[in-house]
PDB file of C-alpha atoms in Angstrom:
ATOM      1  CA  UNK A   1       0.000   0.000   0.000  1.00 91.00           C
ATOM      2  CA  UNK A   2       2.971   2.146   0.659  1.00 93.00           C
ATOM      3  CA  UNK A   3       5.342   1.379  -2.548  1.00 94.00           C
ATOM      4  CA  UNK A   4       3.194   3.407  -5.093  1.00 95.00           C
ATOM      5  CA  UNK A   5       3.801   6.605  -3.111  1.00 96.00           C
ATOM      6  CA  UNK A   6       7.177   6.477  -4.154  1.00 96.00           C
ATOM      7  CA  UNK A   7       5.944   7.208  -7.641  1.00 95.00           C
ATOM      8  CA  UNK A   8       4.446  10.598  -6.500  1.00 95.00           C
ATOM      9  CA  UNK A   9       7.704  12.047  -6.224  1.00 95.00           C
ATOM     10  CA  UNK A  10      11.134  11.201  -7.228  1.00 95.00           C
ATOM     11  CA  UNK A  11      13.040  12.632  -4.174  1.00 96.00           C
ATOM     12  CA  UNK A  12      10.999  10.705  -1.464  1.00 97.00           C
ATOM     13  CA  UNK A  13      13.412   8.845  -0.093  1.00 97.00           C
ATOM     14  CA  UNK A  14      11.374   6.852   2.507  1.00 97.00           C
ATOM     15  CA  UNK A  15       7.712   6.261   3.284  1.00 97.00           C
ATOM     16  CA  UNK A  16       7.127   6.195   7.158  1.00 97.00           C
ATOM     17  CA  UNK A  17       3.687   5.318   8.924  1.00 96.00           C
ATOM     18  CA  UNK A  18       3.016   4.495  12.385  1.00 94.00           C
ATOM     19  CA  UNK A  19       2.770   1.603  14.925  1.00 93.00           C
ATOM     20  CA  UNK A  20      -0.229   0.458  16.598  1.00 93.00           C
ATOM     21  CA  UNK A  21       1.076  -1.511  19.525  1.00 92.00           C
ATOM     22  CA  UNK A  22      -0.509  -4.550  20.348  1.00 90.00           C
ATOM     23  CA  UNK A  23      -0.123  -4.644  23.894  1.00 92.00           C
ATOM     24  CA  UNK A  24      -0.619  -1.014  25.089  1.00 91.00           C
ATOM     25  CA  UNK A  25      -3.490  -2.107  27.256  1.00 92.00           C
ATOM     26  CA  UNK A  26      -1.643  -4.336  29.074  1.00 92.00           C
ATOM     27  CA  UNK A  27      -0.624  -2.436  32.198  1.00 94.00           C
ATOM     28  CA  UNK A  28       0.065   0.803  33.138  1.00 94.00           C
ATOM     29  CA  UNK A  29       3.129   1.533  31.440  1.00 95.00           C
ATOM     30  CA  UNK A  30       2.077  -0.174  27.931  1.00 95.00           C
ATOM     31  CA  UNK A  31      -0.774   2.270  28.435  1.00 95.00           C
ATOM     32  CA  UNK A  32       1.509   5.610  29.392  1.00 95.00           C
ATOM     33  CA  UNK A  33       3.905   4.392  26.191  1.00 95.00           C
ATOM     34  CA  UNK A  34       0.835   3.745  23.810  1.00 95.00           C
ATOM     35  CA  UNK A  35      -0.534   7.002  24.639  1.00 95.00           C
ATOM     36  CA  UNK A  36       2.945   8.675  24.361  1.00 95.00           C
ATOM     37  CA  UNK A  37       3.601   6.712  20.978  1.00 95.00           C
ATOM     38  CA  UNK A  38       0.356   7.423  19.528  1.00 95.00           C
ATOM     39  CA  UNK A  39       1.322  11.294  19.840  1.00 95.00           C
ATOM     40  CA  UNK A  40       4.986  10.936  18.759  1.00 95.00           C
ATOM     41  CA  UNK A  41       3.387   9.509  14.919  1.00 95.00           C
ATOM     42  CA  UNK A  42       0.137  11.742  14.623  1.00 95.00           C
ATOM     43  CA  UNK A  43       1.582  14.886  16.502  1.00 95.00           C
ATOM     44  CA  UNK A  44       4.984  14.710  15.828  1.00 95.00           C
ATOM     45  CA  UNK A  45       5.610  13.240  13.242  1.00 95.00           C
ATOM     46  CA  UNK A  46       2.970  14.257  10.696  1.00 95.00           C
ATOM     47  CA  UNK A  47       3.087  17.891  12.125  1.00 95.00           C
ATOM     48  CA  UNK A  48       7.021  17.798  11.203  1.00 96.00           C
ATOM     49  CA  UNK A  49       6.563  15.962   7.617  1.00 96.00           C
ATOM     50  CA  UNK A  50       3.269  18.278   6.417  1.00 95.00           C
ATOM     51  CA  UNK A  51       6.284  21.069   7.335  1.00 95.00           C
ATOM     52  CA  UNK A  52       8.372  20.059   5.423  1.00 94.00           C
ATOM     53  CA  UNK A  53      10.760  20.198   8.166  1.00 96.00           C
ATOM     54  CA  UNK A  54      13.629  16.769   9.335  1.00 96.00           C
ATOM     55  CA  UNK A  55      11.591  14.055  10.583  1.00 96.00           C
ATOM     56  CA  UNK A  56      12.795  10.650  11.102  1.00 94.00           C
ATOM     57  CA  UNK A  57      12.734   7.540   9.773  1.00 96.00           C
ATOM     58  CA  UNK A  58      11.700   5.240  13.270  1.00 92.00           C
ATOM     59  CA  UNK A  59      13.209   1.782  12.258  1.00 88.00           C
ATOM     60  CA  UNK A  60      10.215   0.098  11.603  1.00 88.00           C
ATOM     61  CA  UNK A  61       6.881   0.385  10.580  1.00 91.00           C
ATOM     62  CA  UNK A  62       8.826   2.158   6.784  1.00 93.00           C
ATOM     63  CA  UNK A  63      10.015   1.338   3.831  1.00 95.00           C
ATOM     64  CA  UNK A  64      13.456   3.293   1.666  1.00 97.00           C
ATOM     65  CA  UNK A  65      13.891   3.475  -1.439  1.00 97.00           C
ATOM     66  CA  UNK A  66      17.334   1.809  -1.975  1.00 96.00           C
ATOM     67  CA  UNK A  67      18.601   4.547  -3.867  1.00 97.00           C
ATOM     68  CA  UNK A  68      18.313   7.057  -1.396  1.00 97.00           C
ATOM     69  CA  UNK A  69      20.344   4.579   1.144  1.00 97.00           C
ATOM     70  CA  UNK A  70      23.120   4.695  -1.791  1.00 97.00           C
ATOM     71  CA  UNK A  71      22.871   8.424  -1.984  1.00 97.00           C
ATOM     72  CA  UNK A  72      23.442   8.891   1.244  1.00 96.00           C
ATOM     73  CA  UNK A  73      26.520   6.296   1.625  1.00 95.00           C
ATOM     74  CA  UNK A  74      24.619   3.110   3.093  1.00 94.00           C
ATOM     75  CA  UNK A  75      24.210   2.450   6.650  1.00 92.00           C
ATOM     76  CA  UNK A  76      26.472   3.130   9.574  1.00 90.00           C
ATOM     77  CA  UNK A  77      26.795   1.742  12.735  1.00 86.00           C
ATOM     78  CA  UNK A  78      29.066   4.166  14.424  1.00 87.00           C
ATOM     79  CA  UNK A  79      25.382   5.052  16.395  1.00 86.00           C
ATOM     80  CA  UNK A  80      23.203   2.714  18.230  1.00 83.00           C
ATOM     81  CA  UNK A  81      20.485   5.470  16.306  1.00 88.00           C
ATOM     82  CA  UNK A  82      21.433   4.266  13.106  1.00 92.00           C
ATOM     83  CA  UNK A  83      17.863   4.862  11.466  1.00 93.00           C
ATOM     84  CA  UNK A  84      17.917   8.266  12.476  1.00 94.00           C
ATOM     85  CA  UNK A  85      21.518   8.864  11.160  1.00 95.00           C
ATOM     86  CA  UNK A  86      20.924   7.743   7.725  1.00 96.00           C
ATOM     87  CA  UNK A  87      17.531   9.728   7.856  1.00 97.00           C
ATOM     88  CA  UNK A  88      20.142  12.804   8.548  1.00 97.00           C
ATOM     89  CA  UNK A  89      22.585  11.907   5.720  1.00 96.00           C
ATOM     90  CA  UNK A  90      19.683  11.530   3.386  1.00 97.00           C
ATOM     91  CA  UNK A  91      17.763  15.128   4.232  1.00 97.00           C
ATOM     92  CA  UNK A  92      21.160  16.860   3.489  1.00 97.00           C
ATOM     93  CA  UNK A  93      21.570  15.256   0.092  1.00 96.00           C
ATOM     94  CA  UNK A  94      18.137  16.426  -0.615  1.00 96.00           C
ATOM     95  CA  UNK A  95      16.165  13.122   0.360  1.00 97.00           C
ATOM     96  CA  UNK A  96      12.501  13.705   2.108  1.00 97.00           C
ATOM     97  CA  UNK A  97      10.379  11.393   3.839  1.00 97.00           C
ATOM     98  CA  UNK A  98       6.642  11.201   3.739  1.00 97.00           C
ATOM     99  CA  UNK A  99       4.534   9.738   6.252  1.00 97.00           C
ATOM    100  CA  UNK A 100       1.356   8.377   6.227  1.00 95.00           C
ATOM    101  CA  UNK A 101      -0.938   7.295   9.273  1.00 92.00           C
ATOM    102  CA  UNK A 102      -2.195   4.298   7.348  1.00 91.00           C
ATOM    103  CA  UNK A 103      -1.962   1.079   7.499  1.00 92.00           C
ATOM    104  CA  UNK A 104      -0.746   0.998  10.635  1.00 93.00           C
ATOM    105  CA  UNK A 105       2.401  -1.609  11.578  1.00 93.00           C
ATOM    106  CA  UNK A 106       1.782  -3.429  14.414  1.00 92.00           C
ATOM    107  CA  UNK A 107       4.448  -3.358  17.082  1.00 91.00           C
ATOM    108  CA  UNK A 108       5.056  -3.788  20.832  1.00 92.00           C
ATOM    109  CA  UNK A 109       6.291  -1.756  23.599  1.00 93.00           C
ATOM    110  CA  UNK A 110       8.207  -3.090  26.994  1.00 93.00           C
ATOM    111  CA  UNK A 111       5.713  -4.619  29.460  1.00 93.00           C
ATOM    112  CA  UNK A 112       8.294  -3.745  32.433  1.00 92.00           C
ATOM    113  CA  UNK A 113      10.296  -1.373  33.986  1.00 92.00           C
ATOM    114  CA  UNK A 114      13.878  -2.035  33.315  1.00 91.00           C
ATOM    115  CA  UNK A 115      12.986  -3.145  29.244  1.00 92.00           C
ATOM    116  CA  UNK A 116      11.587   0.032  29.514  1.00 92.00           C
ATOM    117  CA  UNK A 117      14.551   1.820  30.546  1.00 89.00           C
ATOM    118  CA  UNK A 118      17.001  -0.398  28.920  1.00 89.00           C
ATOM    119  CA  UNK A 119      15.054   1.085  25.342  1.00 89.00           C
ATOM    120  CA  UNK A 120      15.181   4.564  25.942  1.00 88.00           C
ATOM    121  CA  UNK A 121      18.845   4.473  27.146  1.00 86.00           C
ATOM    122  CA  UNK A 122      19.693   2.997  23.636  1.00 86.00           C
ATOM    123  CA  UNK A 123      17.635   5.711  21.959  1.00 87.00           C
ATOM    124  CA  UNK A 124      19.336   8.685  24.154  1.00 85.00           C
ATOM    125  CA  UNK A 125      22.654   7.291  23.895  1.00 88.00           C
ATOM    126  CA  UNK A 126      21.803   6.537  19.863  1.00 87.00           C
ATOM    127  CA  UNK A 127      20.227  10.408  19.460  1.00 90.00           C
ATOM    128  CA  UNK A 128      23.317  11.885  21.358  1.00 89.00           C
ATOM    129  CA  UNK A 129      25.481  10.079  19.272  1.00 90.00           C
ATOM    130  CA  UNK A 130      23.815  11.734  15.673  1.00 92.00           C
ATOM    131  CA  UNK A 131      23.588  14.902  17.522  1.00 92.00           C
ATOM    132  CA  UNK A 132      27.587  15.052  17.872  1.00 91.00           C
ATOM    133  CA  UNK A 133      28.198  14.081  14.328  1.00 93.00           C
ATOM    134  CA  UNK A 134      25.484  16.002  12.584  1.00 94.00           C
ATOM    135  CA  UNK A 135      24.813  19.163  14.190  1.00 94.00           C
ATOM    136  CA  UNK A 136      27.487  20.560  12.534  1.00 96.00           C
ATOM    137  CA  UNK A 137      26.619  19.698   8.807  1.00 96.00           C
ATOM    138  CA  UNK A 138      23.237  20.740   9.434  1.00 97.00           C
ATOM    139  CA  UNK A 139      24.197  24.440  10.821  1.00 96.00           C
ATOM    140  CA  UNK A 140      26.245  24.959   7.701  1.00 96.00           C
ATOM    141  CA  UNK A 141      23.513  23.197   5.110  1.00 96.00           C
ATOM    142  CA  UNK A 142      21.783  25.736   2.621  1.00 95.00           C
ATOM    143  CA  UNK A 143      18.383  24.968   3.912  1.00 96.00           C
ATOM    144  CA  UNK A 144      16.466  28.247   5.851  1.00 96.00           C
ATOM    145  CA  UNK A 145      16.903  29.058   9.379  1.00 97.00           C
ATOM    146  CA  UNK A 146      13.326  27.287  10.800  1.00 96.00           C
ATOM    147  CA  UNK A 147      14.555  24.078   8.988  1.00 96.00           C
ATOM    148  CA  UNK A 148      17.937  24.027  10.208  1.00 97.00           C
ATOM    149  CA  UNK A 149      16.622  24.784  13.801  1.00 96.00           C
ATOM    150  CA  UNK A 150      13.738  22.540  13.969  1.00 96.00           C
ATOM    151  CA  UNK A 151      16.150  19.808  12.559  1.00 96.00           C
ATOM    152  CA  UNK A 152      18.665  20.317  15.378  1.00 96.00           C
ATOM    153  CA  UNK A 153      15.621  20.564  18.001  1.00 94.00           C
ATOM    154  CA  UNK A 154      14.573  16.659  16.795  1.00 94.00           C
ATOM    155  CA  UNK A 155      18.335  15.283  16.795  1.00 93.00           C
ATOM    156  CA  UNK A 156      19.227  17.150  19.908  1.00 91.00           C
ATOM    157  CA  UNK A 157      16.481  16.911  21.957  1.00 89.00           C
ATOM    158  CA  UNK A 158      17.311  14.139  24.464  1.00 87.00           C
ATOM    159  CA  UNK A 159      19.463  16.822  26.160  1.00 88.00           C
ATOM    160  CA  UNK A 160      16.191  17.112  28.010  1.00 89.00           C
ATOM    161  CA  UNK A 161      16.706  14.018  30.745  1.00 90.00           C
ATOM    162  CA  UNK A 162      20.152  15.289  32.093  1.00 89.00           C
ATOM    163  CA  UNK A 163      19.091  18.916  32.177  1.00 91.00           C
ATOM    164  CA  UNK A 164      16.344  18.076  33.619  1.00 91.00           C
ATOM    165  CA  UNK A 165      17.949  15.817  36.249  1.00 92.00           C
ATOM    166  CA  UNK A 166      20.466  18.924  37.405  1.00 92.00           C
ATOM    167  CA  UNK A 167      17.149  21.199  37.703  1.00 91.00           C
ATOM    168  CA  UNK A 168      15.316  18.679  39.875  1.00 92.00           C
ATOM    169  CA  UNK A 169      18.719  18.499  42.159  1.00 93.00           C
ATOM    170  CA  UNK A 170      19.165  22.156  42.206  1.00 93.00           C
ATOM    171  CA  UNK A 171      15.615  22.741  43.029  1.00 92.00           C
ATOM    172  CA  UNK A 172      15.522  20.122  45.694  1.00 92.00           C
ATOM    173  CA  UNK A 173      18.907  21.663  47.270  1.00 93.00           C
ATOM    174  CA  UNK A 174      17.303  25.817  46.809  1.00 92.00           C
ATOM    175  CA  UNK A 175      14.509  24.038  48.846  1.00 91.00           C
ATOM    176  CA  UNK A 176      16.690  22.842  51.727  1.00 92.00           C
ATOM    177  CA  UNK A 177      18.356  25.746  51.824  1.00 90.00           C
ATOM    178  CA  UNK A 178      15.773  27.916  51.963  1.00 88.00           C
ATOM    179  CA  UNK A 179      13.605  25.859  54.179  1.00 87.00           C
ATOM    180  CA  UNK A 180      10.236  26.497  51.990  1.00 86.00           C
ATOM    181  CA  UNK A 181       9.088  26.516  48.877  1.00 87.00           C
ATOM    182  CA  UNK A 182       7.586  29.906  48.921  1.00 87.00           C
ATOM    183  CA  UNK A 183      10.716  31.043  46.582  1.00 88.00           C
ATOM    184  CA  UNK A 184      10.331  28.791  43.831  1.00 90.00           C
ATOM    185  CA  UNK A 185       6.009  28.674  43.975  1.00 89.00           C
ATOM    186  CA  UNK A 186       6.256  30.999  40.511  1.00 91.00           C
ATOM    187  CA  UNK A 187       8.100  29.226  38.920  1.00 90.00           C
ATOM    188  CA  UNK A 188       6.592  25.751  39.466  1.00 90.00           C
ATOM    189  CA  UNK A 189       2.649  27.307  38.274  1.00 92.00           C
ATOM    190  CA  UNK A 190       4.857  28.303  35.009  1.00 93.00           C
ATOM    191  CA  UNK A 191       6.188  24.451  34.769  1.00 91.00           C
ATOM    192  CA  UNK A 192       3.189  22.841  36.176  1.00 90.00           C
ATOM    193  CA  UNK A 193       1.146  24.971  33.093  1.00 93.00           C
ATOM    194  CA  UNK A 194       3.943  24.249  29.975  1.00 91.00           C
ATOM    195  CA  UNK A 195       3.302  20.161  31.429  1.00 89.00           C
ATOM    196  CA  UNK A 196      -0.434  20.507  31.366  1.00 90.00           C
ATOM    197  CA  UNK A 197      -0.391  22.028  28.209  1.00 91.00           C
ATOM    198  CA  UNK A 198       2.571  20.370  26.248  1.00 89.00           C
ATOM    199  CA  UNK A 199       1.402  16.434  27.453  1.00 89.00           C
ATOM    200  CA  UNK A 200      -2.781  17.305  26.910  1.00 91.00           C
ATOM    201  CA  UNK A 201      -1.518  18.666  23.107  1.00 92.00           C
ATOM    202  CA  UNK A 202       0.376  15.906  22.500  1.00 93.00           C
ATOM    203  CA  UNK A 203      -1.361  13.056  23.421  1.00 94.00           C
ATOM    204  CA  UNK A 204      -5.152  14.162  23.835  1.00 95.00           C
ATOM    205  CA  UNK A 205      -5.771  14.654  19.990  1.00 94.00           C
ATOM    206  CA  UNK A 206      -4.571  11.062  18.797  1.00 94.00           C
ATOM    207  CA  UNK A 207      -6.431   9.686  21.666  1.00 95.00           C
ATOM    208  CA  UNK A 208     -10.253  10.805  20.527  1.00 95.00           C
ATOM    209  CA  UNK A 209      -8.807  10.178  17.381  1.00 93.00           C
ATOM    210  CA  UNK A 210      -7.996   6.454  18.088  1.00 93.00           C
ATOM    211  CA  UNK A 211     -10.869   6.046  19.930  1.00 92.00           C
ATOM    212  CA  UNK A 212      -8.284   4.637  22.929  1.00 92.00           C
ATOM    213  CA  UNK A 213     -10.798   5.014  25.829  1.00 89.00           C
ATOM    214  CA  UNK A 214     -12.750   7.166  28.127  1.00 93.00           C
ATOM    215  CA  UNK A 215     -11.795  10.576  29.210  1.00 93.00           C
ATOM    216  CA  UNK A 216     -11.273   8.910  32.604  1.00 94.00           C
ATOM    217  CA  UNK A 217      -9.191   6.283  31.554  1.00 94.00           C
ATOM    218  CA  UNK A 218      -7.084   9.265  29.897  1.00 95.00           C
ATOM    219  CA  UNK A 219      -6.874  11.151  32.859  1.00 94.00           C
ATOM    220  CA  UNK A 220      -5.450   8.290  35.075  1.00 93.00           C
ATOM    221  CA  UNK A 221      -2.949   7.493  32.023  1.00 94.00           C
ATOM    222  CA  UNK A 222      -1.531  10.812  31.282  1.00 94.00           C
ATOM    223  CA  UNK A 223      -0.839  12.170  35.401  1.00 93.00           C
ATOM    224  CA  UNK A 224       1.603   9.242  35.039  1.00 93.00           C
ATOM    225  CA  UNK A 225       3.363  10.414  32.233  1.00 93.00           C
ATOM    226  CA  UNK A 226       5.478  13.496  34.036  1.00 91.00           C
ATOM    227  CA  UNK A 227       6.822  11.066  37.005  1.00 92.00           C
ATOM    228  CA  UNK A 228       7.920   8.568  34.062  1.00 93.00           C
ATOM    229  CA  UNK A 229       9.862  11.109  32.858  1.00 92.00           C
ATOM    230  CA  UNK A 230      11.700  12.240  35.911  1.00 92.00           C
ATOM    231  CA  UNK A 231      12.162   8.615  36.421  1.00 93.00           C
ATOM    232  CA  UNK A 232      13.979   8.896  32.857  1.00 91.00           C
ATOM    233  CA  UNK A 233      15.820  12.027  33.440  1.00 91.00           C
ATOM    234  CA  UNK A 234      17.734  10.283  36.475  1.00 91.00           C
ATOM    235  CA  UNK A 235      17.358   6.364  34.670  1.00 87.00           C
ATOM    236  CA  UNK A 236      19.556   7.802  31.520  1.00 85.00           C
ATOM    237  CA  UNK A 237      20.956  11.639  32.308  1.00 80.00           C
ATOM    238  CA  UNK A 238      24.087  10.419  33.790  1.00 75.00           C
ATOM    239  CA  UNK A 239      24.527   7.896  30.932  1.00 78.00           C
ATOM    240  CA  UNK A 240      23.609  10.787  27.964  1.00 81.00           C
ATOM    241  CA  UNK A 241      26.459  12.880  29.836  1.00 76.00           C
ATOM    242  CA  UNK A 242      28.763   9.877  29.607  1.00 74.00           C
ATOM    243  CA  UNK A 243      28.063   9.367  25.702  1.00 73.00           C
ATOM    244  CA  UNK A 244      28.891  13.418  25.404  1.00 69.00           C
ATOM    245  CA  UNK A 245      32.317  12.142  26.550  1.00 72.00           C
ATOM    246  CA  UNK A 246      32.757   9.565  23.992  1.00 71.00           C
ATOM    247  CA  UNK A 247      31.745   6.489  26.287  1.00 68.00           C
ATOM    248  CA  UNK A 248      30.834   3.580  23.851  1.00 74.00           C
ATOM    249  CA  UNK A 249      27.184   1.472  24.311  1.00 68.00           C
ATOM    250  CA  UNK A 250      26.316  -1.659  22.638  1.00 70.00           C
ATOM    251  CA  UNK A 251      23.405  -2.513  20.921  1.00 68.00           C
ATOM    252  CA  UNK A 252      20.638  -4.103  23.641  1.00 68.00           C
ATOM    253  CA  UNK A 253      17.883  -5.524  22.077  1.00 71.00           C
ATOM    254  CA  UNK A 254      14.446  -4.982  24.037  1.00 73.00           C
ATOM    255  CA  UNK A 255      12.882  -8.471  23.643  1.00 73.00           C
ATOM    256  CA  UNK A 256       9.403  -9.026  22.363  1.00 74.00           C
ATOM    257  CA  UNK A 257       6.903 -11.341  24.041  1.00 72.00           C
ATOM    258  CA  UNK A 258       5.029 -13.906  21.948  1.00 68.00           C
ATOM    259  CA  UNK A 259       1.250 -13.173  23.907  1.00 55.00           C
ATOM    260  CA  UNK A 260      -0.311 -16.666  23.217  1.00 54.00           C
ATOM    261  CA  UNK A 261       2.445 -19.070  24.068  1.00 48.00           C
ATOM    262  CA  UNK A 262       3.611 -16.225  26.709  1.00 48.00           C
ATOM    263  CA  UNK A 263       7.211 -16.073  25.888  1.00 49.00           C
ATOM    264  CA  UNK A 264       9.564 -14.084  24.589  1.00 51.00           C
ATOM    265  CA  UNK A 265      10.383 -14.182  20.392  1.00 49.00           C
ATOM    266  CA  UNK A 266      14.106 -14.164  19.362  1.00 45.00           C
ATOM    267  CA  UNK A 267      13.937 -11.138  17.378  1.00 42.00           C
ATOM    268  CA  UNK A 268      16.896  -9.052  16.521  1.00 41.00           C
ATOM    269  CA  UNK A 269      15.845  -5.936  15.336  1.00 40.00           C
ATOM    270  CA  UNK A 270      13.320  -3.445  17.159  1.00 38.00           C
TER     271      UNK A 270
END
């Protein structure tokens, strides 16, 4: 269903669409993934590809045409991000992608805590290393200044869990110190607002659009998406800041679980 689009235009260089996971309704953090997942393909990445602006390519779920992977010098392996490398190397010899929300691939996400954190290590520590390769080339392409920013903003953006792991210190310490949190009450209704506003935007429209739930069942999935993410800011800030130095990770495969027999499927590619 995909293939034809390639036809439409002779610089697509890949077709992306999205997952539906297959097990987000299995506990609480399939469900706070799902619902982060769902607005990562209809938010994200269709609001960066109707741009026109870098969106990447998420190693599954897509299909490239071969050659655009030529083009762009064939894969690399120097990042554990390798999809979103080549996705880089292809945009700045003049590749785009196009995404579509349909069909939908179906995938799975980590039914516990340290799969969980095990994947999104990989993907900082695979983003990080892109970022340190590719920021570079992209400052000094000849595409205009919204591109080139919003193209650093998706490649650099895991720079998010260690920052916000030295705020959350700092704040904690200002608050000892101080003995109250009268101080700092401004600036948490400013960060309590951007959350409300950034996590409803993102993952509220792709909900009703889905048809995921109830509004209730919403509620109760979304308040647990902010203490995930502190979880993640401490789970992988010290290890982003170790890849920054030029500390080396290996590839960790986040197994997949066959539901009916119950086990997990020797796959080796997410």
């Amino acid at each position: 269903r995909t293939v034809p689009l390639f036809l439409t235009d002779d610089r697509i260089g890949f077709v992306q669409s999205r997952c539906e996971f297959q097990n987000f309704e299995k506990n609480w953090l399939t469900r706070a993934q799902g619902l982060v997942q769902d607005g990562h393909y209809l938010v994200e990445q269709r609001s960066r590809a109707h741009a026109g602006w870098l969106f990447q390519f998420n190693g599954t779920g897509g299909i490239w045409r071969r050659a655009t992977v030529e083009d762009a010098g064939g894969w690399s392996d120097y990042s554990l991000c390798e999809d979103l490398d080549l996705t880089v190397r292809a945009a700045l010899q003049g590749w785009h992608g196009l995404f579509v929300s349909e069909p939908p691939i179906p995938g799975q996400v980590p039914e516990g805590i340290r799969d969980f954190r095990r994947q999104q290590r990989r993907w900082s520590n695979g983003f990080v290393q892109v970022a340190q390769k590719t920021v570079l080339p992209i400052w000094r392409s000849p595409w205009s200044l919204t591109r080139r920013v919003m193209a650093i903003s998706l490649i650099a953006h895991q720079i998010f869990f260690p920052t916000a792991a030295i705020g959350l210190i700092a704040f904690f310490l200002g608050v000892i110190l101080h003995g109250s949190l009268a101080p700092f009450a401004g600036m948490l209704e400013i960060i309590g607002l951007m959350t409300v506003l950034v996590a409803l935007g993102i993952t509220l429209p792709p909900y009703l659009a889905l048809k995921r739930g109830t509004l209730a069942d919403f509620v109760k999935t979304v308040a647990s998406i902010p203490p995930l993410m502190i979880y993640l800011a401490f789970a992988n800030g010290a290890k982003i800041l170790q890849t920054l130095r030029g500390r080396k990770s290996t590839f960790k495969r986040t197994p997949k679980l066959d539901h009916e027999a119950a086990t997990p499927v020797d796959a080796e590619v997410e």
